[in-house]
Coordinates of C-alpha atoms and ligand atoms in Angstrom, one line a residue:
M22 CA -84.3 -83.6 226.5
K23 CA -85.2 -82.3 230.0
V24 CA -83.3 -79.1 230.7
L25 CA -83.1 -77.2 234.0
V26 CA -83.2 -73.4 233.2
V27 CA -81.7 -71.6 236.2
G28 CA -82.9 -68.0 236.2
G29 CA -85.4 -69.0 233.5
A30 CA -88.0 -66.5 234.7
G31 CA -85.8 -63.5 233.8
Y32 CA -85.6 -61.6 230.5
I33 CA -83.3 -63.8 228.4
G34 CA -84.2 -66.9 230.3
S35 CA -88.0 -66.6 229.6
H36 CA -87.4 -66.1 225.9
T37 CA -85.1 -69.1 225.9
V38 CA -87.6 -71.3 227.8
R39 CA -90.2 -70.5 225.2
Y40 CA -87.9 -71.3 222.3
L41 CA -86.7 -74.6 223.9
S42 CA -90.3 -75.7 224.4
R43 CA -91.1 -75.0 220.8
C44 CA -88.1 -77.0 219.7
G45 CA -89.4 -80.0 221.7
Y46 CA -87.2 -79.7 224.8
Q47 CA -88.8 -80.0 228.2
P48 CA -87.6 -77.0 230.2
V49 CA -88.0 -76.9 234.0
V50 CA -87.4 -73.4 235.5
Y51 CA -85.5 -72.9 238.7
D52 CA -85.7 -69.3 239.8
N53 CA -85.9 -67.4 243.1
L54 CA -88.1 -64.8 241.5
S55 CA -86.0 -62.0 242.9
L56 CA -85.7 -60.5 239.4
G57 CA -87.8 -62.8 237.4
F58 CA -91.5 -63.2 236.9
A59 CA -93.6 -66.4 237.1
E60 CA -95.9 -64.8 234.5
A61 CA -93.1 -64.9 231.9
I62 CA -93.0 -68.7 231.9
T63 CA -96.6 -70.0 232.0
G64 CA -97.1 -73.7 231.1
V65 CA -93.6 -74.7 232.3
P66 CA -92.8 -76.3 235.7
L67 CA -91.3 -73.7 238.1
V68 CA -89.2 -74.5 241.2
V69 CA -88.9 -71.5 243.3
G70 CA -85.4 -71.8 244.8
D71 CA -82.2 -70.1 245.3
L72 CA -78.9 -70.6 243.5
H73 CA -77.2 -71.1 246.9
D74 CA -79.5 -73.9 247.9
Q75 CA -77.4 -76.9 246.7
A76 CA -79.7 -79.4 248.4
L77 CA -82.8 -78.1 246.5
L78 CA -80.8 -77.9 243.3
E79 CA -79.8 -81.6 243.7
Q80 CA -83.3 -82.6 244.5
T81 CA -84.6 -80.8 241.5
L82 CA -82.1 -82.4 239.2
R83 CA -83.0 -85.8 240.5
E84 CA -86.8 -85.4 240.6
H85 CA -87.1 -84.0 237.1
Q86 CA -84.4 -86.3 235.7
I87 CA -82.5 -83.3 234.2
E88 CA -80.0 -84.0 231.5
A89 CA -78.6 -80.5 230.9
V90 CA -78.6 -77.1 232.6
V91 CA -78.9 -73.6 231.1
H92 CA -77.8 -71.0 233.7
F93 CA -78.9 -67.4 233.5
A94 CA -79.2 -66.5 237.2
A95 CA -76.9 -63.6 237.7
Y96 CA -76.7 -60.0 238.6
A97 CA -75.7 -58.1 235.5
L98 CA -75.4 -54.4 236.0
V99 CA -72.0 -52.9 235.5
G100 CA -72.5 -49.8 237.7
E101 CA -74.1 -51.7 240.5
S102 CA -71.2 -54.2 240.5
V103 CA -68.8 -51.3 241.0
N104 CA -70.7 -50.2 244.1
E105 CA -71.7 -53.6 245.5
P106 CA -69.1 -56.1 244.4
A107 CA -69.8 -58.5 247.3
K108 CA -73.3 -59.1 246.0
Y109 CA -71.9 -59.9 242.6
Y110 CA -69.2 -62.3 243.7
E111 CA -71.6 -64.0 246.1
N112 CA -74.3 -64.6 243.6
N113 CA -72.5 -64.9 240.3
V114 CA -69.4 -66.8 241.4
I115 CA -70.3 -68.7 244.7
G116 CA -73.8 -69.4 243.5
T117 CA -72.6 -70.8 240.2
F118 CA -70.1 -72.9 242.2
R119 CA -73.0 -74.4 244.2
L120 CA -74.8 -75.2 240.9
L121 CA -71.7 -76.9 239.5
Q122 CA -71.4 -79.0 242.7
A123 CA -75.0 -80.0 242.5
M124 CA -74.5 -81.1 238.9
R125 CA -71.4 -83.1 239.8
S126 CA -73.1 -84.9 242.6
R127 CA -76.0 -85.8 240.3
G128 CA -73.8 -86.7 237.3
V129 CA -75.3 -83.9 235.1
T130 CA -72.5 -83.0 232.7
K131 CA -73.9 -80.4 230.3
L132 CA -74.1 -76.7 231.0
V133 CA -74.8 -73.6 228.9
F134 CA -73.7 -70.5 230.7
S135 CA -74.5 -66.8 230.2
S136 CA -71.2 -65.0 229.8
T137 CA -70.6 -61.5 228.5
C138 CA -68.6 -59.2 226.3
A139 CA -67.7 -57.4 229.6
T140 CA -65.1 -60.1 230.1
Y141 CA -63.0 -58.3 227.3
G142 CA -62.8 -55.0 229.1
V143 CA -61.6 -52.3 226.7
P144 CA -60.8 -54.3 223.6
A145 CA -57.7 -53.5 221.6
I146 CA -59.3 -54.4 218.4
V147 CA -63.0 -54.0 217.3
P148 CA -64.9 -56.2 216.2
I149 CA -63.9 -58.5 219.0
E150 CA -62.8 -62.1 218.3
E151 CA -62.8 -64.7 221.0
T152 CA -58.9 -64.9 220.9
Q153 CA -58.6 -61.3 222.3
P154 CA -57.4 -61.1 225.8
Q155 CA -60.1 -61.0 228.5
R156 CA -59.3 -58.1 230.9
P157 CA -62.5 -56.9 232.6
I158 CA -62.7 -53.4 233.8
N159 CA -65.5 -53.9 236.3
P160 CA -66.5 -56.5 239.0
Y161 CA -69.4 -57.8 236.9
G162 CA -67.0 -58.7 234.1
F163 CA -64.6 -60.3 236.6
T164 CA -67.3 -62.5 238.1
K165 CA -68.2 -63.8 234.7
L166 CA -64.6 -64.4 233.8
A167 CA -64.1 -66.2 237.1
V168 CA -66.9 -68.6 236.2
E169 CA -65.5 -69.2 232.7
R170 CA -62.2 -70.2 234.4
M171 CA -64.2 -72.5 236.8
L172 CA -65.9 -74.1 233.8
Q173 CA -62.5 -74.7 232.0
D174 CA -61.1 -76.3 235.2
F175 CA -64.2 -78.5 235.8
H176 CA -64.1 -79.5 232.2
R177 CA -60.5 -80.7 232.5
A178 CA -60.8 -82.4 235.9
Y179 CA -64.4 -83.6 236.0
G180 CA -65.5 -83.9 232.4
L181 CA -68.0 -81.0 232.5
R182 CA -69.2 -80.2 229.0
Y183 CA -69.9 -76.5 228.7
A184 CA -70.8 -73.6 226.4
A185 CA -69.9 -70.1 227.6
L186 CA -71.9 -67.7 225.5
R187 CA -70.6 -64.2 225.6
Y188 CA -73.6 -62.0 225.0
F189 CA -73.2 -58.5 223.7
N190 CA -76.2 -56.2 224.4
A191 CA -79.4 -58.3 224.7
A192 CA -82.4 -56.3 223.4
G193 CA -85.9 -56.5 221.9
A194 CA -88.8 -58.8 222.8
T195 CA -90.7 -61.6 221.2
P196 CA -92.9 -60.3 218.4
T197 CA -96.1 -61.4 220.2
G198 CA -95.3 -58.8 222.7
D199 CA -96.4 -60.8 225.8
I200 CA -93.0 -61.2 227.3
G201 CA -90.2 -58.7 227.4
E202 CA -87.7 -56.8 229.5
D203 CA -88.8 -55.6 233.0
H204 CA -86.2 -54.3 235.4
T205 CA -86.7 -52.1 238.4
P206 CA -85.0 -49.8 238.4
E207 CA -84.4 -49.9 234.6
S208 CA -80.9 -49.0 233.5
H209 CA -80.7 -50.2 229.9
L210 CA -80.7 -47.8 227.1
I211 CA -83.5 -49.1 224.8
P212 CA -86.1 -49.6 227.6
I213 CA -85.3 -46.1 229.0
V214 CA -85.7 -44.4 225.7
L215 CA -89.0 -46.2 225.1
Q216 CA -90.1 -45.1 228.6
V217 CA -89.4 -41.5 227.5
A218 CA -91.6 -42.2 224.4
L219 CA -94.4 -43.4 226.7
G220 CA -94.2 -40.2 228.8
Q221 CA -92.9 -42.2 231.8
R222 CA -89.6 -40.3 232.0
P223 CA -89.0 -36.6 231.0
H224 CA -85.8 -37.4 229.0
V225 CA -83.0 -39.9 228.5
T226 CA -79.5 -38.9 229.6
V227 CA -76.7 -39.8 227.2
F228 CA -73.8 -41.0 229.3
G229 CA -70.8 -39.3 227.7
T230 CA -70.3 -37.5 224.4
D231 CA -66.5 -37.4 224.4
Y232 CA -65.7 -41.0 223.6
P233 CA -63.3 -41.7 220.7
T234 CA -66.2 -42.7 218.4
P235 CA -67.6 -40.9 215.3
D236 CA -70.4 -39.1 217.2
G237 CA -68.7 -39.1 220.6
T238 CA -71.2 -41.6 222.2
C239 CA -70.6 -45.2 223.1
I240 CA -71.1 -47.9 220.5
R241 CA -72.7 -51.2 221.3
D242 CA -73.7 -54.4 219.5
Y243 CA -77.4 -55.0 220.1
V244 CA -78.5 -58.6 219.6
H245 CA -82.1 -59.7 219.6
V246 CA -83.2 -61.8 222.6
D247 CA -84.8 -64.3 220.3
D248 CA -81.5 -64.8 218.5
L249 CA -79.8 -65.4 221.9
A250 CA -82.5 -67.9 222.8
A251 CA -81.8 -69.8 219.6
A252 CA -78.1 -69.9 220.4
H253 CA -78.8 -71.7 223.6
E254 CA -80.6 -74.4 221.8
R255 CA -77.8 -74.7 219.3
A256 CA -75.3 -74.9 222.1
L257 CA -77.2 -77.7 223.9
A258 CA -77.3 -79.7 220.7
R259 CA -73.6 -79.1 219.9
L260 CA -72.4 -80.1 223.4
E261 CA -72.9 -83.8 222.3
E262 CA -69.8 -83.4 220.0
L263 CA -68.0 -80.3 221.3
P264 CA -67.3 -80.4 225.0
A265 CA -66.0 -76.9 225.5
I266 CA -67.5 -74.0 223.6
E267 CA -66.6 -70.3 224.1
V268 CA -68.3 -67.9 221.6
N269 CA -69.4 -64.4 221.1
L270 CA -73.1 -63.7 220.5
G271 CA -73.6 -60.4 218.7
S272 CA -75.0 -59.0 215.5
G273 CA -71.6 -57.9 214.3
R274 CA -72.8 -54.3 213.9
G275 CA -72.4 -51.4 216.3
F276 CA -74.7 -48.5 217.0
S277 CA -74.0 -45.4 219.0
V278 CA -76.2 -44.1 221.7
R279 CA -77.4 -41.3 219.4
E280 CA -78.2 -43.8 216.7
V281 CA -80.3 -45.9 219.0
I282 CA -82.2 -42.9 220.2
A283 CA -82.8 -41.8 216.6
E284 CA -84.1 -45.3 215.7
C285 CA -86.5 -45.3 218.7
Q286 CA -87.8 -41.9 217.6
Q287 CA -88.3 -43.3 214.1
V288 CA -90.1 -46.5 215.2
T289 CA -92.3 -44.8 217.8
G290 CA -93.0 -41.7 215.9
R291 CA -92.6 -39.8 219.2
K292 CA -90.2 -37.1 220.1
I293 CA -87.5 -38.2 222.5
A294 CA -86.1 -35.5 224.8
V295 CA -82.4 -35.9 225.3
E296 CA -80.0 -34.6 227.9
F297 CA -76.2 -35.0 227.8
G298 CA -74.4 -36.1 230.9
P299 CA -71.0 -37.4 232.0
R300 CA -69.6 -40.8 231.3
R301 CA -70.9 -43.8 233.3
A302 CA -68.2 -45.6 235.3
G303 CA -67.1 -48.9 233.8
D304 CA -68.3 -48.3 230.2
P305 CA -65.9 -49.1 227.4
P306 CA -66.2 -46.9 224.3
Q307 CA -67.0 -49.6 221.8
L308 CA -68.1 -53.2 222.0
V309 CA -68.9 -55.0 218.8
A310 CA -68.7 -58.7 218.2
K311 CA -67.2 -60.7 215.5
P312 CA -69.8 -63.5 215.5
D313 CA -68.1 -65.8 213.0
L314 CA -67.0 -68.5 215.5
A315 CA -70.6 -68.9 216.7
K316 CA -71.6 -69.6 213.1
T317 CA -68.8 -72.1 212.7
L318 CA -69.2 -73.9 216.0
L319 CA -73.0 -73.6 216.6
G320 CA -74.3 -73.0 213.1
W321 CA -75.8 -69.9 214.6
E322 CA -76.5 -66.6 212.9
P323 CA -78.4 -63.5 214.2
I324 CA -81.5 -63.3 212.0
H325 CA -83.7 -61.1 214.2
S326 CA -81.1 -58.5 215.1
S327 CA -81.6 -55.5 212.8
L328 CA -81.9 -52.4 215.0
T329 CA -85.3 -51.7 213.5
H330 CA -86.7 -55.1 214.5
I331 CA -85.1 -54.9 217.9
V332 CA -86.7 -51.5 218.6
Q333 CA -90.1 -52.5 217.0
T334 CA -90.4 -55.6 219.1
A335 CA -89.2 -53.8 222.3
W336 CA -91.8 -51.1 221.6
G337 CA -94.5 -53.8 221.1
W338 CA -93.8 -55.1 224.6
H339 CA -93.3 -51.7 226.4
S340 CA -96.3 -50.0 224.8
S341 CA -98.6 -53.0 225.6
H342 CA -97.2 -53.4 229.1
P343 CA -96.3 -49.9 230.2
Q344 CA -96.0 -51.0 233.9
G345 CA -94.2 -54.2 233.0
Y346 CA -95.5 -57.5 234.3
A347 CA -98.6 -57.3 236.4
T348 CA -97.4 -59.3 239.3
R349 CA -94.2 -59.5 241.2
Q350 CA -93.4 -62.6 243.4
G351 CA -97.1 -63.5 243.1
K352 CA -98.2 -60.1 244.6
P353 CA -99.8 -57.2 242.8
R354 CA -97.2 -54.9 241.5
V355 CA -96.9 -51.5 243.2
V356 CA -96.1 -48.9 240.6
G357 CA -92.8 -47.2 241.4
D358 CA -91.5 -49.9 243.8
S359 CA -87.8 -50.8 243.7
R360 CA -85.9 -53.9 244.4
Ligands
LIG411 N1 -76.7 -45.4 228.2 C1 -77.0 -44.1 228.2 N2 -78.0 -43.6 228.9 C2 -78.8 -44.5 229.7 C3 -78.5 -45.8 229.7 C4 -77.4 -46.3 228.9 O1 -76.3 -43.3 227.5 O2 -79.7 -44.0 230.3 C5 -75.6 -45.9 227.4 C6 -74.5 -46.6 228.2 O3 -73.5 -45.7 228.6 C7 -73.9 -47.6 227.1 C8 -75.1 -47.9 226.2 O4 -76.1 -46.9 226.4 O5 -73.0 -47.0 226.3 C9 -75.8 -49.2 226.5 O6 -76.0 -49.3 227.9 P1 -76.9 -50.4 228.6 O7 -77.0 -50.1 230.0 O8 -78.1 -50.6 227.8 O9 -76.1 -51.7 228.4 P2 -74.5 -52.2 228.8 O10 -73.7 -51.8 227.6 O11 -74.2 -51.5 230.1 O12 -74.6 -53.6 229.0

């Protein structure tokens, strides 16, 4: 099957492209390389284009005879979305609308979409089932929820077949260590802690120690990026029989910020300096998935998502690529640059 992977040069996208290739799919990546890296998707056709460019999307769907789309292209930082909501609505909502219109005009009916646990806001019950109300508490979560609604409506009216995959905290890297997470500036917990281990940062700041959790720090469900990649393949296969899928993708286990730091210290064998700071805006205290529906509908189970394996593989990537990918948009990377 020929699959267009929009945002396929990014972190989760590049791992999924590799997985799909191994399963016999023919992925074609469409990415504007604003956050992604061509280096992460060697050996796969790359169309450098923007989500807003509906004409180029249509041309790409036609020229590559695409049968299904996997869509990763989004801004995904909670804090940034609070300060720059326009950027989030424009890219995540309007951009996705353009993609859906391009698909309609080309008669492409299958879409796998990256949604998020941020659509649940502060959950009343943990672990979170898909039946819980979706009440986001930040613009990022609202943009993803808006797209979920758009997918439901396009399904009813135009026959779109879709899977909305609500990721919990994507983490880790492929065990070969040649692709991984590279954000500038980095804001995610595990990469930051590993940068401390590498001596690139003096310390990690724990955002809040007064949450209603056993050790006072936030609890998250970390799911390995290779498990997420496999779920996209499962969803593509299942869309033949199930036209509207909405599932959580998590490990089903939660770890506090302190526990994650302790695991990083254990895996790296290096001392991690820690400082304690105030809460970060938009962070719910506890997000843990109940992943049972994904097992029932997709036949998917997280098999790579022990915290130890996540940190070991992330460390494999970060310690072998301390400056991340060597190139950015085809140009040599300048250490310390920011996007
Ligand atoms: N966090 C932290 N210090 C950091 C980065 C993150 O304490 O430097 C916390 C953050 O408040 C959250 C958890 O680690 O509770 C995971 O944050 P991350 O940004 O990795 O993912 P998010 O949950 O925002 O998707």
